[in-house]
GROMACS .gro file of C-alpha atoms in nm:
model
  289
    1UNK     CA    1  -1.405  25.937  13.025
    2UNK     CA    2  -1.060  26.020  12.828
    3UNK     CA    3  -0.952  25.677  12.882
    4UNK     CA    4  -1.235  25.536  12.613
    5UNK     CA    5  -1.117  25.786  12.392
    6UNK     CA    6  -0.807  25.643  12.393
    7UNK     CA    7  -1.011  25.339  12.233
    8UNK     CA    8  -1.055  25.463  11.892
    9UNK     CA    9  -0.671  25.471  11.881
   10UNK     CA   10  -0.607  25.134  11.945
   11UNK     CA   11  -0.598  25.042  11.554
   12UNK     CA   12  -0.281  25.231  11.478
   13UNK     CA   13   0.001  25.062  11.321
   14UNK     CA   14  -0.174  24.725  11.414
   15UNK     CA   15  -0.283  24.600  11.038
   16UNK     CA   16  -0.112  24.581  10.729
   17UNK     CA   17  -0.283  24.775  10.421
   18UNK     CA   18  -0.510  24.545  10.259
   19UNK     CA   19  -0.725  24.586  10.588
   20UNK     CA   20  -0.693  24.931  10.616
   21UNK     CA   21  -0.863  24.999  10.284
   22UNK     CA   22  -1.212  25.037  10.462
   23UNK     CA   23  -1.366  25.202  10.789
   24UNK     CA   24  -1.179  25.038  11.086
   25UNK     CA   25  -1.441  24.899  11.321
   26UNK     CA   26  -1.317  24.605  11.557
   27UNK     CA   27  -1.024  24.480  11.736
   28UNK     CA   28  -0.937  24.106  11.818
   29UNK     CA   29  -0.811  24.070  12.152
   30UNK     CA   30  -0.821  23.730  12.217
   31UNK     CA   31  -0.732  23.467  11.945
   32UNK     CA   32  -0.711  23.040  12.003
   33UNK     CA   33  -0.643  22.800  11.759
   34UNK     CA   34  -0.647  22.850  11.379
   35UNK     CA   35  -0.811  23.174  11.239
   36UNK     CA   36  -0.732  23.315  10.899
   37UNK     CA   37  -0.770  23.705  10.817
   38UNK     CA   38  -0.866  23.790  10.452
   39UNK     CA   39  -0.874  24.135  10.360
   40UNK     CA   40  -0.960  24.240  10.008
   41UNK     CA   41  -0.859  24.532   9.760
   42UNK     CA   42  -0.944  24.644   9.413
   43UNK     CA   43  -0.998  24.298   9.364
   44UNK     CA   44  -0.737  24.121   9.522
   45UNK     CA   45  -0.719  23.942   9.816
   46UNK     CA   46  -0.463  23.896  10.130
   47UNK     CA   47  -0.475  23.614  10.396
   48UNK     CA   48  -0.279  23.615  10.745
   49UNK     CA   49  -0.321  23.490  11.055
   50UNK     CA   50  -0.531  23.682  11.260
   51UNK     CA   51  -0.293  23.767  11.589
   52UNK     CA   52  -0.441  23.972  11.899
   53UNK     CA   53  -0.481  24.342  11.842
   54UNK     CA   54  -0.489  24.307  11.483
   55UNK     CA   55  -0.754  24.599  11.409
   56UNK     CA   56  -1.030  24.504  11.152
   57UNK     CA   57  -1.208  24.679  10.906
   58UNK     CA   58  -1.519  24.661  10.694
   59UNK     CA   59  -1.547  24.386  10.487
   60UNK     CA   60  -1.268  24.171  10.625
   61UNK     CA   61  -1.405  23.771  10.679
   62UNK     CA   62  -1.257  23.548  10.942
   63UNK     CA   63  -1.212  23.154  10.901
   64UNK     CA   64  -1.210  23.032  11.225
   65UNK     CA   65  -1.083  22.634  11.216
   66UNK     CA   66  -1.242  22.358  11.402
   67UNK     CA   67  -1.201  22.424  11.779
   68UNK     CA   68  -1.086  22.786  11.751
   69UNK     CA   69  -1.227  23.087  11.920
   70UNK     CA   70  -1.193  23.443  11.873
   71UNK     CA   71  -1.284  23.755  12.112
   72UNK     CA   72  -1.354  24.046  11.920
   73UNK     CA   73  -1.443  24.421  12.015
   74UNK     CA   74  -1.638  24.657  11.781
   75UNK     CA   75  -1.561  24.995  11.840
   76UNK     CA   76  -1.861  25.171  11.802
   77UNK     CA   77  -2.032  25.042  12.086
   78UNK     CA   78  -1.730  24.798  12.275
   79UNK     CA   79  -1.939  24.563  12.299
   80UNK     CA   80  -1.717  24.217  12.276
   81UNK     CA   81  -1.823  23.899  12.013
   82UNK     CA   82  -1.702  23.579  12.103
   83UNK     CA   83  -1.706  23.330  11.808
   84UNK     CA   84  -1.610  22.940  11.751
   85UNK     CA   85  -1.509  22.776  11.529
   86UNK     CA   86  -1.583  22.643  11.242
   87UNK     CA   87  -1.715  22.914  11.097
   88UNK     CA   88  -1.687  23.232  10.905
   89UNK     CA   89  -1.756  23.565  11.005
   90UNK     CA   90  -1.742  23.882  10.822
   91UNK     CA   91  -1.708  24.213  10.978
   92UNK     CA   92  -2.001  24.460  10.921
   93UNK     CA   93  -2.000  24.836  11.021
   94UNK     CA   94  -2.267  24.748  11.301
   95UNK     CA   95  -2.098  24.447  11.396
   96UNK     CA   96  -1.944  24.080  11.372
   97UNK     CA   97  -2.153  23.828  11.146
   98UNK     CA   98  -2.135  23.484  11.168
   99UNK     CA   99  -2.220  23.267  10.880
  100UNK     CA  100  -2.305  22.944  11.166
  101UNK     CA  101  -2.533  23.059  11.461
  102UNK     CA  102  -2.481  23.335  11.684
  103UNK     CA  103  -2.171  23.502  11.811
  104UNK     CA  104  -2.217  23.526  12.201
  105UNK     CA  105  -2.228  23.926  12.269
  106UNK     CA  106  -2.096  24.085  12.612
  107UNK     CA  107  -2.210  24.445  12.665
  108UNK     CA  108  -2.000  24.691  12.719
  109UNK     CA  109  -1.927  24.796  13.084
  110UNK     CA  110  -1.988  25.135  13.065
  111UNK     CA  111  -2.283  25.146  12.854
  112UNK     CA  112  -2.389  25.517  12.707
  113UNK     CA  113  -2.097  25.700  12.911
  114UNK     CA  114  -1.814  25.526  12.649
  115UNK     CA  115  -2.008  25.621  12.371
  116UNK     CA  116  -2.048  25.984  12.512
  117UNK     CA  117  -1.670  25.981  12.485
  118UNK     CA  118  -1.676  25.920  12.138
  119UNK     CA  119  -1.767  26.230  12.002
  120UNK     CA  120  -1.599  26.472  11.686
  121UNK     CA  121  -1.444  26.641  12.016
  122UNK     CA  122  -1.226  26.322  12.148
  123UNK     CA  123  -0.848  26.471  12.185
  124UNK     CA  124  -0.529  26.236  12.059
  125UNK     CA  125  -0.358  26.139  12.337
  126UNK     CA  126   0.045  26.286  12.388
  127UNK     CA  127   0.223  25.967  12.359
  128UNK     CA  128   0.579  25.909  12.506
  129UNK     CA  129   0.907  25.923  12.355
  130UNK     CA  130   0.936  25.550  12.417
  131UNK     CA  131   0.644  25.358  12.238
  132UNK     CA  132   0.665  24.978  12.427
  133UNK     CA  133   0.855  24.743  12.202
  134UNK     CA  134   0.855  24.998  11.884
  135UNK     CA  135   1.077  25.280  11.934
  136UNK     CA  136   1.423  25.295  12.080
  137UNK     CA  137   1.513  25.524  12.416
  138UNK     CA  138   1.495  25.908  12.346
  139UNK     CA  139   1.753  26.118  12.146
  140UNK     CA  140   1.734  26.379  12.390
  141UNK     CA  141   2.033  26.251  12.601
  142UNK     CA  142   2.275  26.497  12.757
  143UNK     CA  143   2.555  26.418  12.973
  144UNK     CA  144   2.410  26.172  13.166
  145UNK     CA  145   2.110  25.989  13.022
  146UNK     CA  146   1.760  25.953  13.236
  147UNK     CA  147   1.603  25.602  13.233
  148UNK     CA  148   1.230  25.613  13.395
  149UNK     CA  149   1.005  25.738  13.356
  150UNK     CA  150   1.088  25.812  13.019
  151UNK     CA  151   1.001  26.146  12.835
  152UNK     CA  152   0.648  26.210  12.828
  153UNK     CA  153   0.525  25.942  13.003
  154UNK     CA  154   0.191  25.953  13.200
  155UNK     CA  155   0.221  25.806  13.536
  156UNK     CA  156  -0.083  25.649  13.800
  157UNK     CA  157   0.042  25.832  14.084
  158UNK     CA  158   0.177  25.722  14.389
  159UNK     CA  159   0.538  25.702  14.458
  160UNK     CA  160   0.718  25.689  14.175
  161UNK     CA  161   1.152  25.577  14.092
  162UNK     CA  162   1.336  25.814  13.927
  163UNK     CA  163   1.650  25.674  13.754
  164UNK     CA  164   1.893  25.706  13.530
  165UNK     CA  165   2.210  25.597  13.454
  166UNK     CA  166   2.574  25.694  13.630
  167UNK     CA  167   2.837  25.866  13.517
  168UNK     CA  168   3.227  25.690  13.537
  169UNK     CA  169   3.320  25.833  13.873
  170UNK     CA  170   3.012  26.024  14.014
  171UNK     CA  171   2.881  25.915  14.285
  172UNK     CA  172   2.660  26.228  14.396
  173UNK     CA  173   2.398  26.390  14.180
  174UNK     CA  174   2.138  26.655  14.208
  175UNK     CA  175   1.767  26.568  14.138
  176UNK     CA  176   1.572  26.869  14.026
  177UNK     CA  177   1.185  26.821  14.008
  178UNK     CA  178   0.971  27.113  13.882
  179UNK     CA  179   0.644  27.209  13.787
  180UNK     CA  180   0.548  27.283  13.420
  181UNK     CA  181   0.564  27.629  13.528
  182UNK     CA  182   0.886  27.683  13.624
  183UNK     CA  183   0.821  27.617  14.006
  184UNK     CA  184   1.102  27.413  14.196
  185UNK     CA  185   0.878  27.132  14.387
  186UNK     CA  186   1.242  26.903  14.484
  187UNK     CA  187   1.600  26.913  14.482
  188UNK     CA  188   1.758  26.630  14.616
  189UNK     CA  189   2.122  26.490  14.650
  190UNK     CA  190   2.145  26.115  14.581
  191UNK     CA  191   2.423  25.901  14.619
  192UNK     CA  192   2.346  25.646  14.335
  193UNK     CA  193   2.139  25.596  14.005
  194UNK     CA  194   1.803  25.660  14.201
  195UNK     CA  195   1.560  25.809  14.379
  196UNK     CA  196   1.169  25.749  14.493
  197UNK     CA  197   0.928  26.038  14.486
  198UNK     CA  198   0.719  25.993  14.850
  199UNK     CA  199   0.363  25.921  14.783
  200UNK     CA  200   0.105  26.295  14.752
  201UNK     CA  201   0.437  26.463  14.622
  202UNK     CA  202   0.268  26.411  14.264
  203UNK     CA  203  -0.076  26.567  14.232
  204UNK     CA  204  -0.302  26.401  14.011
  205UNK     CA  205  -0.371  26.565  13.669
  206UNK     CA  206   0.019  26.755  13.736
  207UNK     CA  207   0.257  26.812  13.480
  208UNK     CA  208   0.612  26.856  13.527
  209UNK     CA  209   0.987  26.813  13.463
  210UNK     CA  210   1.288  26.613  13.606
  211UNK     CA  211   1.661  26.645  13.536
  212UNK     CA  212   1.958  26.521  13.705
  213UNK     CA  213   2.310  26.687  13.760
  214UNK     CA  214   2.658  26.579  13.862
  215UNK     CA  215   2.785  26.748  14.232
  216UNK     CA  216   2.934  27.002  14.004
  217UNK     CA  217   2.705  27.065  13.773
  218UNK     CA  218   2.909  27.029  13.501
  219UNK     CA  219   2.779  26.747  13.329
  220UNK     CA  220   2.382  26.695  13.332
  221UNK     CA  221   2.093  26.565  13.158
  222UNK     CA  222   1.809  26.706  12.904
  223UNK     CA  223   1.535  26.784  13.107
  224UNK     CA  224   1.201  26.531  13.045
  225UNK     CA  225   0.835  26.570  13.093
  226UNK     CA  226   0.606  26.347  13.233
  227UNK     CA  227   0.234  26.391  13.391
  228UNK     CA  228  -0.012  26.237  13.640
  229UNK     CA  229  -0.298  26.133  13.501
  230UNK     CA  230  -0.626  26.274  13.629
  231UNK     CA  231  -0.815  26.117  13.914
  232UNK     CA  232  -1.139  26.011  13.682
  233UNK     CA  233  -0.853  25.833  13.463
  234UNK     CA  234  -0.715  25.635  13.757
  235UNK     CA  235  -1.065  25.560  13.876
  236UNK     CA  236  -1.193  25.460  13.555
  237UNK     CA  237  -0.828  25.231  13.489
  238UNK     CA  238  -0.919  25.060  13.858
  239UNK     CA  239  -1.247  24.973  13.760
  240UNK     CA  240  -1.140  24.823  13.428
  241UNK     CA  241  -0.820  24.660  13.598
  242UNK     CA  242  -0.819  24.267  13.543
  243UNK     CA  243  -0.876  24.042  13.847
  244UNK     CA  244  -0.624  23.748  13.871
  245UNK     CA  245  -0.760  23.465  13.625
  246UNK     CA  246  -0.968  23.701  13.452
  247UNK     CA  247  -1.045  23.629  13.093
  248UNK     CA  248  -0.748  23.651  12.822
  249UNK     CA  249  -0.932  23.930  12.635
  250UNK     CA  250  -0.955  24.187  12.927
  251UNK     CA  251  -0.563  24.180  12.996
  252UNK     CA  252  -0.514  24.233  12.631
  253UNK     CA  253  -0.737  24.528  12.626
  254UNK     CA  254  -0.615  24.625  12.950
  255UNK     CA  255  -0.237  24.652  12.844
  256UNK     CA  256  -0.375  24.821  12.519
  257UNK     CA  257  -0.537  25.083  12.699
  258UNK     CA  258  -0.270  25.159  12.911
  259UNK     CA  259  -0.024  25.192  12.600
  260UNK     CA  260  -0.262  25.428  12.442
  261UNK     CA  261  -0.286  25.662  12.707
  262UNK     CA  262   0.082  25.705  12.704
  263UNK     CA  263   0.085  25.497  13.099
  264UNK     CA  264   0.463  25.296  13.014
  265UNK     CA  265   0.546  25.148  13.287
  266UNK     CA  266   0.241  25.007  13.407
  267UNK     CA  267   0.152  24.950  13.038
  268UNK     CA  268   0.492  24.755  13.067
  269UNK     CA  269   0.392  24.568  13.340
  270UNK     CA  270   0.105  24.434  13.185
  271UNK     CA  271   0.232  24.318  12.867
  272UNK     CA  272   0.510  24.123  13.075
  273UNK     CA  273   0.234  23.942  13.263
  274UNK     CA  274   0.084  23.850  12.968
  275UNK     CA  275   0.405  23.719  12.816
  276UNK     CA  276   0.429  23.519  13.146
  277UNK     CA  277   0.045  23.356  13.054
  278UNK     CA  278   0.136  23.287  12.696
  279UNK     CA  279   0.572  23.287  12.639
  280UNK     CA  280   0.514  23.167  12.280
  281UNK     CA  281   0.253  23.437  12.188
  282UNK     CA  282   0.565  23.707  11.988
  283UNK     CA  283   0.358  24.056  12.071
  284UNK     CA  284   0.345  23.969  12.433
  285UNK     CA  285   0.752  23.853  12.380
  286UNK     CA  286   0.850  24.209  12.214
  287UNK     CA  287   0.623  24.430  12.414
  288UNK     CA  288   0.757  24.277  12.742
  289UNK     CA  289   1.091  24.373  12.670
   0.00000   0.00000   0.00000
């Protein structure tokens, strides 16, 4: 259930201001053709482009052009609209109204259990150091400077690289692994820049740190965090996982989700695989980076 409260979040930094004026209920994640945002404020009005994960509030309309289509998700009960063009919809707290016949609605997969997850309760999720294609690498570098995964990141499990990057003229280093707690779970010498964790080393729902050392110990780097997610959240992101050829707007959301719960490098993944289906599409080109 955390990962659809992880949903809610999904608007932030994704709009500029004009559409941010009123209650943010929807997300686009699938846009073809021409579609025009207009968001209004105090009287005036702003028009864009309406690009995937734009987030939409109250009161925005949407010009959709003659052969375009939009996929849109309303938050309050994920159920997705899918609307063609030409037309004009306007964004409603309940919903997605068309001003030409009827948007075609897909119910939401997980009926009442996502909007159980919704509650006043719903905790923010501890996002990385590293937000895909927004921030830059850590500050917290050291002597020698970890690569993945990177601090705070939330990983699926499994086996799982370690790297980071050499010093001039070390070829040895020391791998300490611990728990949150202090506990030592691995230390490991490595000739070279990396090392793979073995598969059930990593318990789901774990938390713990990594840091890496020259033979000596003299030079070494800033200890970083990073957690297993829980086994409902790896269920619940297998179930939701795209099939090959599925639909445009499930990858989208699919990336998104995986972004908001602070999963990188599959999150990563994702968006490159989308830039792969759609090179000319710019979010897919920075957040595959």
């Amino acid at each position: 259930m955390m990962l659809w409260r992880v949903l809610s979040l999904l608007l932030v930094g994704l709009l500029p201001l004009f559409a941010w004026a009123n209650e943010r209920v929807g997300v686009a994640l699938d846009v073809r053709g021409a579609v025009v945002l207009i968001s209004e404020l105090n009287g005036f009005s702003d028009e864009s482009p309406l690009q995937r994960t734009n987030a939409l509030a109250v009161g925005n309309r949407l010009q959709l052009a003659e052969g375009a289509e939009v996929v849109l998700m309303h938050l309050g009960s994920f159920k997705r609209y899918v609307l063609r063009g030409p037309n004009e919809v306007t964004v409603k707290e309940g919903g997605f109204v068309a001003k030409r016949g009827k948007a075609e609605v897909q119910e939401a997969a997980g009926g009442g259990t996502l909007m159980a997850a919704l509650g006043k309760g719903r905790k923010a999720v501890n996002m990385p150091e590293v937000a895909i294609g927004v921030r830059e690498v850590s500050k917290k570098l050291g002597d020698i400077l970890l690569v993945t995964p990177v601090d705070k990141e939330r990983l699926l499990g499994g086996e799982q690289l370690l790297s980071w990057h050499a010093l001039s003229g070390v070829e040895k280093y020391r791998l300490l692994v611990k728990e949150m707690g202090g506990a030592l779970l691995l230390e490991q010498e490595v000739v070279g820049e990396s090392f793979t964790l073995a598969e059930g080393l990593l318990k789901a729902g774990g938390r713990y740190t990594w840091q890496v050392l020259d033979e000596s110990g003299s030079a070494q780097s800033e200890p970083w965090r990073f957690e297993v997610v829980s086994e409902g959240e790896r269920a619940e992101l297998q179930g939701m996982e795209p099939a090959s050829g599925a639909a445009m707007s499930e990858q989208v959301l699919y990336a998104m989700v995986l972004e908001k719960m602070g999963v990188v490098s599959a999150a990563k993944r994702q968006w490159q695989r989308l830039h792969e289906l759609d090179p000319a599409d710019p979010l897919f080109a920075r957040k595959a980076k």
